[in-house]
Amino acid sequence: MVGGPIAVGFHLHGVDRLLLDARTLAKIFNGRITRWNDPAIARLNKGVTLPSTPIRTFHRADSSGTTDNFTAYLGATAPGDWPYPHSKEWTAKGGRGHAHDPYGLDRHRRAVPGGRQCDRRLPRDRRRQDRRDRQ
């Protein structure tokens, strides 16, 4: 058995932290929640001012073990909201496939207001850079 964390990053001006449960993530990545101020997101983040910015999701364009793990997680924790089988290829209708590595996904997420990505945890030096970019 091998374990590895998966991070879901976002780029949303004025918002530093968000709480998202599995059902909400499944709806976001399935294209059923399309705006940051959706009531499901607002309910989980009381006191946070959420803009009506469209959510733009990104995922790996190639076959990825991380995609397999993330889709397995969504299927196990939110089966009513994630109707797809787990797979190394992205099969959901939501999102756009970009890049063939986590750094490429990170660049797309940072470049697009409202961007959101799913991929494995970025190395420590990239997390430090991400914190500096938000300041």
The first five atom37 places (N, CA, C, CB, O) and aatype in JSON, in Angstrom:
{
  "aatype": [12, 19, 7, 7, 14, 9, 0, 19, 7, 13, 8, 10, 8, 7, 19, 3, 1, 10, 10, 10, 3, 0, 1, 16, 10, 0, 11, 9, 13, 2, 7, 1, 9, 16, 1, 17, 2, 3, 14, 0, 9, 0, 1, 10, 2, 11, 7, 19, 16, 10, 14, 15, 16, 14, 9, 1, 16, 13, 8, 1, 0, 3, 15, 15, 7, 16, 16, 3, 2, 13, 16, 0, 18, 10, 7, 0, 16, 0, 14, 7, 3, 17, 14, 18, 14, 8, 15, 11, 6, 17, 16, 0, 11, 7, 7, 1, 7, 8, 0, 8, 3, 14, 18, 7, 10, 3, 1, 8, 1, 1, 0, 19, 14, 7, 7, 1, 5, 4, 3, 1, 1, 10, 14, 1, 3, 1, 1, 1, 5, 3, 1, 1, 3, 1, 5],
  "atom_mask": [
    [1, 1, 1, 1, 1],
    [1, 1, 1, 1, 1],
    [1, 1, 1, 0, 1],
    [1, 1, 1, 0, 1],
    [1, 1, 1, 1, 1],
    [1, 1, 1, 1, 1],
    [1, 1, 1, 1, 1],
    [1, 1, 1, 1, 1],
    [1, 1, 1, 0, 1],
    [1, 1, 1, 1, 1],
    [1, 1, 1, 1, 1],
    [1, 1, 1, 1, 1],
    [1, 1, 1, 1, 1],
    [1, 1, 1, 0, 1],
    [1, 1, 1, 1, 1],
    [1, 1, 1, 1, 1],
    [1, 1, 1, 1, 1],
    [1, 1, 1, 1, 1],
    [1, 1, 1, 1, 1],
    [1, 1, 1, 1, 1],
    [1, 1, 1, 1, 1],
    [1, 1, 1, 1, 1],
    [1, 1, 1, 1, 1],
    [1, 1, 1, 1, 1],
    [1, 1, 1, 1, 1],
    [1, 1, 1, 1, 1],
    [1, 1, 1, 1, 1],
    [1, 1, 1, 1, 1],
    [1, 1, 1, 1, 1],
    [1, 1, 1, 1, 1],
    [1, 1, 1, 0, 1],
    [1, 1, 1, 1, 1],
    [1, 1, 1, 1, 1],
    [1, 1, 1, 1, 1],
    [1, 1, 1, 1, 1],
    [1, 1, 1, 1, 1],
    [1, 1, 1, 1, 1],
    [1, 1, 1, 1, 1],
    [1, 1, 1, 1, 1],
    [1, 1, 1, 1, 1],
    [1, 1, 1, 1, 1],
    [1, 1, 1, 1, 1],
    [1, 1, 1, 1, 1],
    [1, 1, 1, 1, 1],
    [1, 1, 1, 1, 1],
    [1, 1, 1, 1, 1],
    [1, 1, 1, 0, 1],
    [1, 1, 1, 1, 1],
    [1, 1, 1, 1, 1],
    [1, 1, 1, 1, 1],
    [1, 1, 1, 1, 1],
    [1, 1, 1, 1, 1],
    [1, 1, 1, 1, 1],
    [1, 1, 1, 1, 1],
    [1, 1, 1, 1, 1],
    [1, 1, 1, 1, 1],
    [1, 1, 1, 1, 1],
    [1, 1, 1, 1, 1],
    [1, 1, 1, 1, 1],
    [1, 1, 1, 1, 1],
    [1, 1, 1, 1, 1],
    [1, 1, 1, 1, 1],
    [1, 1, 1, 1, 1],
    [1, 1, 1, 1, 1],
    [1, 1, 1, 0, 1],
    [1, 1, 1, 1, 1],
    [1, 1, 1, 1, 1],
    [1, 1, 1, 1, 1],
    [1, 1, 1, 1, 1],
    [1, 1, 1, 1, 1],
    [1, 1, 1, 1, 1],
    [1, 1, 1, 1, 1],
    [1, 1, 1, 1, 1],
    [1, 1, 1, 1, 1],
    [1, 1, 1, 0, 1],
    [1, 1, 1, 1, 1],
    [1, 1, 1, 1, 1],
    [1, 1, 1, 1, 1],
    [1, 1, 1, 1, 1],
    [1, 1, 1, 0, 1],
    [1, 1, 1, 1, 1],
    [1, 1, 1, 1, 1],
    [1, 1, 1, 1, 1],
    [1, 1, 1, 1, 1],
    [1, 1, 1, 1, 1],
    [1, 1, 1, 1, 1],
    [1, 1, 1, 1, 1],
    [1, 1, 1, 1, 1],
    [1, 1, 1, 1, 1],
    [1, 1, 1, 1, 1],
    [1, 1, 1, 1, 1],
    [1, 1, 1, 1, 1],
    [1, 1, 1, 1, 1],
    [1, 1, 1, 0, 1],
    [1, 1, 1, 0, 1],
    [1, 1, 1, 1, 1],
    [1, 1, 1, 0, 1],
    [1, 1, 1, 1, 1],
    [1, 1, 1, 1, 1],
    [1, 1, 1, 1, 1],
    [1, 1, 1, 1, 1],
    [1, 1, 1, 1, 1],
    [1, 1, 1, 1, 1],
    [1, 1, 1, 0, 1],
    [1, 1, 1, 1, 1],
    [1, 1, 1, 1, 1],
    [1, 1, 1, 1, 1],
    [1, 1, 1, 1, 1],
    [1, 1, 1, 1, 1],
    [1, 1, 1, 1, 1],
    [1, 1, 1, 1, 1],
    [1, 1, 1, 1, 1],
    [1, 1, 1, 1, 1],
    [1, 1, 1, 0, 1],
    [1, 1, 1, 0, 1],
    [1, 1, 1, 1, 1],
    [1, 1, 1, 1, 1],
    [1, 1, 1, 1, 1],
    [1, 1, 1, 1, 1],
    [1, 1, 1, 1, 1],
    [1, 1, 1, 1, 1],
    [1, 1, 1, 1, 1],
    [1, 1, 1, 1, 1],
    [1, 1, 1, 1, 1],
    [1, 1, 1, 1, 1],
    [1, 1, 1, 1, 1],
    [1, 1, 1, 1, 1],
    [1, 1, 1, 1, 1],
    [1, 1, 1, 1, 1],
    [1, 1, 1, 1, 1],
    [1, 1, 1, 1, 1],
    [1, 1, 1, 1, 1],
    [1, 1, 1, 1, 1],
    [1, 1, 1, 1, 1],
    [1, 1, 1, 1, 1]
  ],
  "atom_positions": [
    [[0.84, -1.17, 0.0], [0.0, 0.0, 0.0], [0.9, 1.24, 0.0], [-0.96, -0.01, 1.22], [1.92, 1.3, 0.68]],
    [[0.48, 2.2, -0.77], [1.18, 3.49, -0.84], [0.17, 4.58, -0.58], [1.88, 3.7, -2.23], [-0.95, 4.54, -1.1]],
    [[0.54, 5.55, 0.22], [-0.36, 6.66, 0.5], [0.24, 7.95, -0.04], [0.0, 0.0, 0.0], [1.46, 8.12, -0.04]],
    [[-0.6, 8.82, -0.48], [-0.14, 10.12, -0.96], [-1.27, 11.12, -0.88], [0.0, 0.0, 0.0], [-2.39, 10.83, -1.3]],
    [[-1.0, 12.29, -0.33], [-2.06, 13.29, -0.21], [-2.46, 13.88, -1.56], [-1.63, 14.41, 0.72], [-1.65, 13.94, -2.49]],
    [[-3.68, 14.3, -1.65], [-4.2, 14.97, -2.83], [-4.7, 16.33, -2.38], [-5.35, 14.14, -3.53], [-5.45, 16.43, -1.41]],
    [[-4.28, 17.37, -3.06], [-4.7, 18.73, -2.72], [-5.67, 19.25, -3.77], [-3.48, 19.67, -2.59], [-5.51, 18.98, -4.96]],
    [[-6.65, 19.99, -3.32], [-7.55, 20.69, -4.21], [-7.28, 22.17, -3.98], [-9.08, 20.32, -3.95], [-7.65, 22.73, -2.95]],
    [[-6.62, 22.81, -4.95], [-6.25, 24.2, -4.81], [-7.26, 25.11, -5.49], [0.0, 0.0, 0.0], [-8.03, 24.68, -6.34]],
    [[-7.24, 26.37, -5.1], [-8.14, 27.34, -5.72], [-7.46, 28.69, -5.83], [-9.44, 27.47, -4.93], [-6.48, 28.97, -5.13]],
    [[-7.97, 29.53, -6.72], [-7.49, 30.9, -6.92], [-8.71, 31.79, -6.92], [-6.65, 31.04, -8.25], [-9.43, 31.88, -7.92]],
    [[-8.93, 32.44, -5.8], [-10.13, 33.25, -5.65], [-9.75, 34.51, -4.88], [-11.26, 32.46, -4.93], [-9.48, 34.45, -3.68]],
    [[-9.74, 35.64, -5.56], [-9.3, 36.9, -4.96], [-10.08, 37.2, -3.68], [-9.46, 38.05, -5.96], [-11.31, 37.18, -3.68]],
    [[-9.35, 37.5, -2.61], [-9.96, 37.86, -1.34], [-10.35, 36.7, -0.46], [0.0, 0.0, 0.0], [-10.82, 36.92, 0.66]],
    [[-10.18, 35.48, -0.91], [-10.53, 34.3, -0.12], [-9.26, 33.48, 0.11], [-11.63, 33.45, -0.83], [-8.63, 33.0, -0.84]],
    [[-8.9, 33.32, 1.39], [-7.69, 32.59, 1.72], [-7.94, 31.13, 2.07], [-6.99, 33.26, 2.86], [-7.09, 30.27, 1.84]],
    [[-9.11, 30.85, 2.63], [-9.42, 29.49, 3.07], [-10.85, 29.15, 2.7], [-9.21, 29.33, 4.59], [-11.74, 30.0, 2.76]],
    [[-11.06, 27.9, 2.31], [-12.4, 27.4, 2.02], [-12.53, 26.0, 2.6], [-12.68, 27.4, 0.49], [-11.59, 25.21, 2.59]],
    [[-13.7, 25.72, 3.11], [-14.03, 24.37, 3.54], [-14.98, 23.8, 2.5], [-14.66, 24.36, 4.99], [-16.01, 24.4, 2.19]],
    [[-14.63, 22.64, 1.97], [-15.49, 21.97, 0.99], [-15.58, 20.49, 1.37], [-14.93, 22.14, -0.47], [-14.56, 19.83, 1.53]],
    [[-16.79, 20.0, 1.5], [-16.95, 18.59, 1.82], [-16.98, 17.76, 0.52], [-18.25, 18.36, 2.64], [-16.97, 18.31, -0.58]],
    [[-17.02, 16.45, 0.67], [-16.95, 15.56, -0.49], [-18.13, 15.77, -1.45], [-16.92, 14.1, -0.03], [-17.93, 15.79, -2.66]],
    [[-19.33, 15.94, -0.92], [-20.5, 16.13, -1.79], [-20.37, 17.4, -2.62], [-21.79, 16.17, -0.96], [-20.71, 17.43, -3.8]],
    [[-19.87, 18.47, -1.98], [-19.71, 19.74, -2.69], [-18.61, 19.63, -3.74], [-19.39, 20.88, -1.7], [-18.78, 20.12, -4.86]],
    [[-17.49, 19.0, -3.39], [-16.42, 18.78, -4.37], [-16.93, 17.97, -5.56], [-15.23, 18.06, -3.72], [-16.64, 18.29, -6.71]],
    [[-17.7, 16.92, -5.28], [-18.23, 16.09, -6.37], [-19.11, 16.92, -7.3], [-19.04, 14.9, -5.8], [-19.03, 16.8, -8.52]],
    [[-19.95, 17.77, -6.72], [-20.82, 18.62, -7.54], [-20.02, 19.65, -8.33], [-21.85, 19.32, -6.66], [-20.37, 19.97, -9.47]],
    [[-18.95, 20.18, -7.74], [-18.1, 21.14, -8.46], [-17.43, 20.46, -9.63], [-17.04, 21.75, -7.51], [-17.49, 20.96, -10.76]],
    [[-16.78, 19.32, -9.39], [-16.04, 18.65, -10.46], [-16.95, 17.93, -11.45], [-15.06, 17.66, -9.86], [-16.49, 17.51, -12.51]],
    [[-18.23, 17.79, -11.11], [-19.19, 17.21, -12.04], [-19.94, 18.3, -12.81], [-20.19, 16.32, -11.29], [-20.78, 18.0, -13.65]],
    [[-19.63, 19.57, -12.52], [-20.26, 20.67, -13.23], [-21.64, 21.04, -12.74], [0.0, 0.0, 0.0], [-22.35, 21.76, -13.43]],
    [[-22.05, 20.56, -11.55], [-23.38, 20.89, -11.03], [-23.36, 22.14, -10.15], [-23.93, 19.71, -10.24], [-24.38, 22.8, -10.01]],
    [[-22.22, 22.46, -9.56], [-22.04, 23.74, -8.87], [-21.1, 24.53, -9.74], [-21.48, 23.57, -7.38], [-19.98, 24.1, -10.01]],
    [[-21.54, 25.7, -10.19], [-20.77, 26.44, -11.19], [-20.32, 27.83, -10.75], [-21.57, 26.56, -12.43], [-19.56, 28.48, -11.46]],
    [[-20.78, 28.29, -9.58], [-20.4, 29.62, -9.08], [-19.94, 29.5, -7.64], [-21.57, 30.62, -9.2], [-20.44, 28.69, -6.87]],
    [[-18.96, 30.35, -7.3], [-18.37, 30.3, -5.96], [-19.36, 30.67, -4.87], [-17.17, 31.21, -5.89], [-19.21, 30.21, -3.74]],
    [[-20.37, 31.48, -5.16], [-21.33, 31.86, -4.13], [-22.53, 30.91, -4.07], [-21.8, 33.27, -4.37], [-23.57, 31.28, -3.53]],
    [[-22.4, 29.74, -4.6], [-23.46, 28.73, -4.53], [-23.84, 28.49, -3.06], [-23.0, 27.39, -5.21], [-22.96, 28.48, -2.19]],
    [[-25.12, 28.32, -2.77], [-25.54, 28.1, -1.38], [-24.83, 26.94, -0.68], [-27.03, 27.86, -1.35], [-24.59, 27.01, 0.53]],
    [[-24.49, 25.89, -1.39], [-23.79, 24.74, -0.76], [-22.4, 25.16, -0.26], [-23.65, 23.57, -1.77], [-21.98, 24.72, 0.81]],
    [[-21.71, 25.98, -1.01], [-20.38, 26.47, -0.59], [-20.54, 27.49, 0.53], [-19.6, 27.09, -1.79], [-19.79, 27.46, 1.51]],
    [[-21.51, 28.39, 0.4], [-21.74, 29.41, 1.42], [-22.11, 28.78, 2.76], [-22.85, 30.37, 0.97], [-21.66, 29.26, 3.81]],
    [[-22.91, 27.72, 2.75], [-23.32, 27.04, 3.98], [-22.12, 26.48, 4.74], [-24.29, 25.93, 3.66], [-22.11, 26.48, 5.97]],
    [[-21.11, 26.02, 4.02], [-19.92, 25.44, 4.64], [-18.92, 26.51, 5.08], [-19.25, 24.48, 3.68], [-18.0, 26.21, 5.85]],
    [[-19.09, 27.73, 4.61], [-18.11, 28.8, 4.85], [-18.79, 30.06, 5.36], [-17.32, 29.11, 3.57], [-18.67, 31.13, 4.76]],
    [[-19.5, 29.93, 6.46], [-20.21, 31.07, 7.05], [-19.21, 32.18, 7.38], [-20.98, 30.64, 8.33], [-18.13, 31.92, 7.92]],
    [[-19.58, 33.41, 7.06], [-18.73, 34.56, 7.33], [-17.74, 34.88, 6.22], [0.0, 0.0, 0.0], [-17.05, 35.9, 6.3]],
    [[-17.65, 34.03, 5.2], [-16.75, 34.28, 4.07], [-17.56, 34.93, 2.95], [-16.06, 32.95, 3.58], [-18.61, 34.42, 2.57]],
    [[-17.07, 36.03, 2.44], [-17.73, 36.68, 1.31], [-17.28, 35.99, 0.03], [-17.4, 38.21, 1.27], [-16.12, 36.08, -0.36]],
    [[-18.21, 35.33, -0.6], [-17.91, 34.57, -1.82], [-18.43, 35.31, -3.04], [-18.52, 33.15, -1.75], [-19.6, 35.69, -3.08]],
    [[-17.58, 35.53, -4.03], [-18.03, 36.22, -5.24], [-18.86, 35.31, -6.13], [-16.83, 36.76, -6.02], [-18.86, 34.09, -5.96]],
    [[-19.56, 35.89, -7.07], [-20.36, 35.1, -8.01], [-19.52, 34.62, -9.19], [-21.55, 35.93, -8.53], [-20.05, 34.19, -10.21]],
    [[-18.21, 34.69, -9.04], [-17.28, 34.26, -10.09], [-17.56, 32.82, -10.51], [-15.82, 34.39, -9.59], [-17.8, 31.97, -9.65]],
    [[-17.54, 32.53, -11.8], [-17.7, 31.14, -12.24], [-16.54, 30.26, -11.74], [-17.8, 31.08, -13.77], [-15.4, 30.7, -11.68]],
    [[-16.86, 29.04, -11.4], [-15.84, 28.07, -11.02], [-15.34, 27.42, -12.3], [-16.39, 27.0, -10.0], [-16.13, 26.94, -13.11]],
    [[-14.04, 27.41, -12.48], [-13.43, 26.76, -13.64], [-12.51, 25.68, -13.12], [-12.66, 27.79, -14.55], [-11.47, 25.97, -12.52]],
    [[-12.88, 24.44, -13.35], [-12.08, 23.33, -12.84], [-11.1, 22.83, -13.88], [-12.98, 22.2, -12.37], [-11.36, 22.87, -15.08]],
    [[-9.97, 22.35, -13.38], [-8.92, 21.79, -14.23], [-8.55, 20.41, -13.7], [-7.66, 22.72, -14.29], [-8.59, 20.17, -12.49]],
    [[-8.19, 19.54, -14.6], [-7.75, 18.2, -14.22], [-6.67, 17.75, -15.19], [-8.93, 17.2, -14.19], [-6.47, 18.37, -16.23]],
    [[-6.0, 16.69, -14.85], [-4.94, 16.19, -15.71], [-5.52, 15.75, -17.05], [-4.2, 15.02, -15.04], [-6.6, 15.17, -17.11]],
    [[-4.8, 16.02, -18.11], [-5.23, 15.63, -19.45], [-4.78, 14.2, -19.79], [-4.68, 16.61, -20.49], [-5.32, 13.57, -20.7]],
    [[-3.79, 13.72, -19.05], [-3.26, 12.39, -19.32], [-3.76, 11.4, -18.27], [-1.72, 12.41, -19.35], [-4.47, 11.77, -17.33]],
    [[-3.4, 10.16, -18.44], [-3.72, 9.11, -17.49], [-2.9, 9.34, -16.22], [-3.45, 7.7, -18.08], [-1.69, 9.54, -16.29]],
    [[-3.56, 9.31, -15.06], [-2.88, 9.65, -13.82], [-3.41, 8.82, -12.65], [-3.04, 11.13, -13.52], [-4.62, 8.66, -12.48]],
    [[-2.49, 8.3, -11.86], [-2.88, 7.59, -10.65], [-3.58, 8.51, -9.66], [0.0, 0.0, 0.0], [-4.46, 8.07, -8.92]],
    [[-3.2, 9.79, -9.65], [-3.84, 10.75, -8.76], [-5.3, 10.95, -9.18], [-3.09, 12.08, -8.78], [-6.18, 11.05, -8.33]],
    [[-5.55, 11.02, -10.48], [-6.94, 11.12, -10.95], [-7.73, 9.9, -10.51], [-6.98, 11.26, -12.5], [-8.87, 10.03, -10.07]],
    [[-7.13, 8.72, -10.6], [-7.78, 7.49, -10.16], [-8.12, 7.57, -8.67], [-6.88, 6.26, -10.45], [-9.22, 7.22, -8.26]],
    [[-7.17, 8.02, -7.85], [-7.4, 8.12, -6.42], [-8.47, 9.16, -6.08], [-6.1, 8.46, -5.7], [-9.32, 8.93, -5.22]],
    [[-8.43, 10.3, -6.76], [-9.41, 11.35, -6.48], [-10.81, 10.91, -6.89], [-9.03, 12.64, -7.22], [-11.76, 11.13, -6.14]],
    [[-10.96, 10.3, -8.05], [-12.29, 9.85, -8.48], [-12.78, 8.69, -7.62], [-12.26, 9.43, -9.96], [-13.99, 8.54, -7.43]],
    [[-11.87, 7.86, -7.11], [-12.27, 6.79, -6.17], [-12.79, 7.41, -4.87], [-11.08, 5.84, -5.88], [-13.79, 6.95, -4.31]],
    [[-12.11, 8.45, -4.4], [-12.54, 9.17, -3.19], [-13.94, 9.75, -3.38], [-11.54, 10.29, -2.83], [-14.81, 9.56, -2.53]],
    [[-14.16, 10.45, -4.49], [-15.47, 11.06, -4.73], [-16.56, 9.99, -4.82], [-15.44, 11.9, -6.01], [-17.66, 10.18, -4.29]],
    [[-16.27, 8.89, -5.49], [-17.25, 7.82, -5.62], [-17.59, 7.16, -4.29], [0.0, 0.0, 0.0], [-18.73, 6.77, -4.07]],
    [[-16.6, 7.04, -3.41], [-16.82, 6.39, -2.11], [-17.49, 7.32, -1.11], [-15.49, 5.91, -1.55], [-18.29, 6.86, -0.29]],
    [[-17.19, 8.62, -1.16], [-17.7, 9.54, -0.15], [-18.93, 10.33, -0.59], [-16.62, 10.49, 0.24], [-19.64, 10.88, 0.25]],
    [[-19.18, 10.4, -1.88], [-20.34, 11.14, -2.4], [-20.96, 10.4, -3.58], [-19.93, 12.57, -2.82], [-21.08, 10.96, -4.67]],
    [[-21.35, 9.13, -3.38], [-21.82, 8.33, -4.52], [-23.05, 8.9, -5.21], [-22.12, 6.94, -4.07], [-23.22, 8.69, -6.42]],
    [[-23.91, 9.6, -4.5], [-25.1, 10.19, -5.12], [-24.78, 11.4, -5.98], [0.0, 0.0, 0.0], [-25.58, 11.79, -6.84]],
    [[-23.62, 11.99, -5.76], [-23.22, 13.18, -6.5], [-22.1, 12.93, -7.49], [-22.81, 14.25, -5.54], [-21.77, 13.81, -8.29]],
    [[-21.51, 11.74, -7.45], [-20.42, 11.39, -8.37], [-20.77, 10.05, -9.03], [-19.04, 11.31, -7.61], [-20.43, 9.0, -8.49]],
    [[-21.43, 10.08, -10.18], [-21.91, 8.85, -10.82], [-20.88, 8.1, -11.65], [-23.07, 9.18, -11.68], [-21.21, 7.11, -12.3]],
    [[-19.64, 8.56, -11.64], [-18.62, 7.98, -12.52], [-17.78, 6.94, -11.78], [-17.71, 9.09, -13.08], [-17.57, 7.07, -10.57]],
    [[-17.31, 5.93, -12.48], [-16.39, 4.98, -11.84], [-15.02, 5.63, -11.67], [-16.28, 3.67, -12.67], [-14.67, 6.56, -12.4]],
    [[-14.25, 5.14, -10.71], [-12.89, 5.68, -10.59], [-12.09, 5.22, -11.8], [-12.2, 5.21, -9.25], [-12.27, 4.12, -12.31]],
    [[-11.2, 6.1, -12.23], [-10.45, 5.85, -13.46], [-9.21, 6.72, -13.48], [-11.32, 6.11, -14.7], [-9.18, 7.79, -12.88]],
    [[-8.19, 6.25, -14.18], [-6.98, 7.06, -14.37], [-7.21, 8.17, -15.38], [-5.81, 6.18, -14.82], [-6.46, 9.14, -15.42]],
    [[-8.25, 8.04, -16.2], [-8.62, 9.08, -17.16], [-9.84, 9.82, -16.62], [-8.91, 8.47, -18.57], [-10.72, 9.21, -16.01]],
    [[-9.89, 11.12, -16.83], [-11.02, 11.93, -16.36], [-12.23, 11.61, -17.21], [-10.69, 13.45, -16.41], [-12.19, 11.81, -18.42]],
    [[-13.31, 11.12, -16.59], [-14.51, 10.75, -17.35], [-15.69, 11.67, -17.05], [-14.89, 9.32, -17.04], [-16.72, 11.59, -17.72]],
    [[-15.57, 12.53, -16.05], [-16.67, 13.43, -15.69], [-16.83, 14.51, -16.75], [-16.42, 14.06, -14.31], [-15.9, 14.82, -17.49]],
    [[-18.03, 15.09, -16.81], [-18.28, 16.12, -17.79], [-17.71, 17.47, -17.36], [-19.77, 16.25, -18.05], [-17.49, 18.33, -18.21]],
    [[-17.48, 17.68, -16.08], [-16.97, 18.96, -15.6], [-15.48, 19.13, -15.81], [0.0, 0.0, 0.0], [-14.73, 18.15, -15.83]],
    [[-15.06, 20.34, -15.96], [-13.63, 20.65, -16.0], [-13.01, 20.59, -17.38], [0.0, 0.0, 0.0], [-13.61, 20.15, -18.36]],
    [[-11.76, 21.05, -17.4], [-10.97, 21.05, -18.62], [-9.67, 20.32, -18.35], [-10.71, 22.48, -19.13], [-9.02, 20.54, -17.33]],
    [[-9.29, 19.46, -19.27], [-8.03, 18.76, -19.15], [-6.89, 19.66, -19.59], [0.0, 0.0, 0.0], [-6.91, 20.19, -20.7]],
    [[-5.91, 19.82, -18.72], [-4.74, 20.63, -19.04], [-3.52, 19.97, -18.46], [-4.9, 22.07, -18.49], [-3.58, 19.27, -17.45]],
    [[-2.42, 20.2, -19.11], [-1.1, 19.8, -18.6], [-1.0, 18.3, -18.38], [-0.81, 20.53, -17.29], [-1.99, 17.57, -18.34]],
    [[0.21, 17.89, -18.24], [0.49, 16.49, -18.0], [1.3, 16.32, -16.72], [1.21, 15.89, -19.18], [1.97, 15.3, -16.54]],
    [[1.26, 17.32, -15.84], [1.97, 17.25, -14.58], [1.33, 18.24, -13.61], [3.49, 17.55, -14.77], [0.61, 19.14, -14.04]],
    [[1.58, 18.09, -12.29], [0.94, 18.99, -11.33], [1.37, 20.44, -11.47], [1.22, 18.52, -9.93], [0.6, 21.34, -11.13]],
    [[2.59, 20.7, -11.95], [3.04, 22.08, -12.09], [2.27, 22.8, -13.2], [4.53, 22.12, -12.39], [1.96, 23.98, -13.07]],
    [[1.97, 22.1, -14.26], [1.17, 22.69, -15.33], [-0.23, 23.02, -14.86], [0.0, 0.0, 0.0], [-0.77, 24.07, -15.2]],
    [[-0.84, 22.13, -14.08], [-2.15, 22.4, -13.52], [-2.11, 23.61, -12.6], [-2.67, 21.18, -12.76], [-3.0, 24.45, -12.62]],
    [[-1.07, 23.69, -11.8], [-0.93, 24.8, -10.88], [-0.84, 26.13, -11.64], [0.31, 24.61, -9.99], [-1.44, 27.12, -11.22]],
    [[-0.11, 26.16, -12.73], [0.0, 27.38, -13.53], [-1.37, 27.79, -14.09], [0.99, 27.17, -14.69], [-1.7, 28.97, -14.08]],
    [[-2.15, 26.82, -14.57], [-3.49, 27.14, -15.09], [-4.38, 27.66, -13.98], [-4.13, 25.9, -15.74], [-5.09, 28.65, -14.18]],
    [[-4.36, 27.02, -12.81], [-5.21, 27.46, -11.71], [-4.88, 28.89, -11.31], [-5.05, 26.53, -10.51], [-5.79, 29.69, -11.08]],
    [[-3.6, 29.23, -11.23], [-3.18, 30.57, -10.83], [-3.55, 31.61, -11.87], [-1.69, 30.6, -10.57], [-3.83, 32.76, -11.52]],
    [[-3.56, 31.24, -13.13], [-3.8, 32.2, -14.21], [-5.27, 32.54, -14.39], [-3.24, 31.66, -15.51], [-5.59, 33.57, -14.97]],
    [[-6.17, 31.7, -13.91], [-7.59, 31.88, -14.17], [-8.32, 32.23, -12.87], [-8.19, 30.6, -14.79], [-8.34, 31.42, -11.94]],
    [[-8.91, 33.42, -12.78], [-9.7, 33.75, -11.59], [-10.82, 32.72, -11.42], [-10.28, 35.19, -11.7], [-11.53, 32.41, -12.38]],
    [[-10.97, 32.22, -10.23], [-11.96, 31.18, -9.97], [-11.46, 29.8, -10.29], [0.0, 0.0, 0.0], [-12.22, 28.84, -10.25]],
    [[-10.17, 29.68, -10.6], [-9.61, 28.38, -10.97], [-9.54, 27.41, -9.81], [0.0, 0.0, 0.0], [-9.34, 27.82, -8.66]],
    [[-9.71, 26.15, -10.1], [-9.68, 25.08, -9.11], [-9.01, 23.89, -9.76], [-11.11, 24.73, -8.59], [-9.22, 23.62, -10.94]],
    [[-8.21, 23.18, -8.99], [-7.52, 22.03, -9.56], [-7.53, 20.88, -8.58], [-6.08, 22.39, -9.93], [-7.71, 21.07, -7.38]],
    [[-7.34, 19.72, -9.1], [-7.14, 18.53, -8.28], [-5.86, 17.87, -8.74], [-8.34, 17.56, -8.37], [-5.71, 17.58, -9.93]],
    [[-4.95, 17.63, -7.84], [-3.77, 16.85, -8.14], [-3.03, 16.56, -6.85], [-2.85, 17.57, -9.13], [-3.43, 16.99, -5.77]],
    [[-1.95, 15.81, -6.98], [-1.21, 15.45, -5.79], [-0.6, 16.69, -5.15], [-0.11, 14.41, -6.12], [-0.5, 17.75, -5.78]],
    [[-0.2, 16.53, -3.92], [0.35, 17.65, -3.14], [1.6, 18.2, -3.81], [0.68, 17.21, -1.7], [2.47, 17.44, -4.23]],
    [[1.69, 19.51, -3.91], [2.86, 20.14, -4.51], [4.04, 20.04, -3.55], [2.58, 21.61, -4.86], [3.84, 20.03, -2.33]],
    [[5.25, 19.97, -4.06], [6.42, 19.94, -3.18], [6.47, 21.18, -2.29], [7.7, 19.82, -4.0], [5.91, 22.22, -2.62]],
    [[7.16, 21.05, -1.16], [7.23, 22.1, -0.14], [7.62, 23.46, -0.7], [8.21, 21.7, 0.92], [7.02, 24.47, -0.31]],
    [[8.6, 23.54, -1.6], [9.02, 24.84, -2.13], [7.9, 25.49, -2.94], [10.27, 24.7, -2.98], [7.79, 26.72, -2.94]],
    [[7.07, 24.71, -3.63], [5.95, 25.27, -4.39], [4.86, 25.75, -3.44], [5.38, 24.23, -5.38], [4.19, 26.74, -3.73]],
    [[4.65, 25.06, -2.28], [3.66, 25.51, -1.31], [4.08, 26.85, -0.72], [3.46, 24.47, -0.2], [3.24, 27.72, -0.5]],
    [[5.38, 27.02, -0.44], [5.87, 28.3, 0.07], [5.62, 29.4, -0.94], [7.37, 28.21, 0.41], [5.16, 30.49, -0.57]],
    [[5.91, 29.14, -2.22], [5.69, 30.12, -3.27], [4.2, 30.47, -3.37], [6.2, 29.61, -4.63], [3.85, 31.63, -3.55]],
    [[3.33, 29.46, -3.24], [1.9, 29.69, -3.3], [1.46, 30.62, -2.18], [1.15, 28.36, -3.21], [0.65, 31.51, -2.41]],
    [[1.99, 30.44, -0.97], [1.65, 31.33, 0.15], [2.13, 32.75, -0.13], [2.26, 30.8, 1.47], [1.42, 33.71, 0.16]],
    [[3.34, 32.9, -0.68], [3.86, 34.24, -1.0], [3.0, 34.91, -2.05], [5.31, 34.16, -1.47], [2.76, 36.11, -1.97]],
    [[2.53, 34.15, -3.05], [1.71, 34.71, -4.12], [0.39, 35.24, -3.59], [1.47, 33.66, -5.19], [-0.15, 36.21, -4.13]],
    [[-0.15, 34.61, -2.55], [-1.44, 35.04, -2.01], [-1.32, 36.28, -1.14], [-2.06, 33.93, -1.22], [-2.33, 36.92, -0.85]],
    [[-0.12, 36.62, -0.7], [0.05, 37.79, 0.19], [0.07, 39.07, -0.58], [1.33, 37.67, 0.99], [0.21, 40.15, 0.01]]
  ]
}
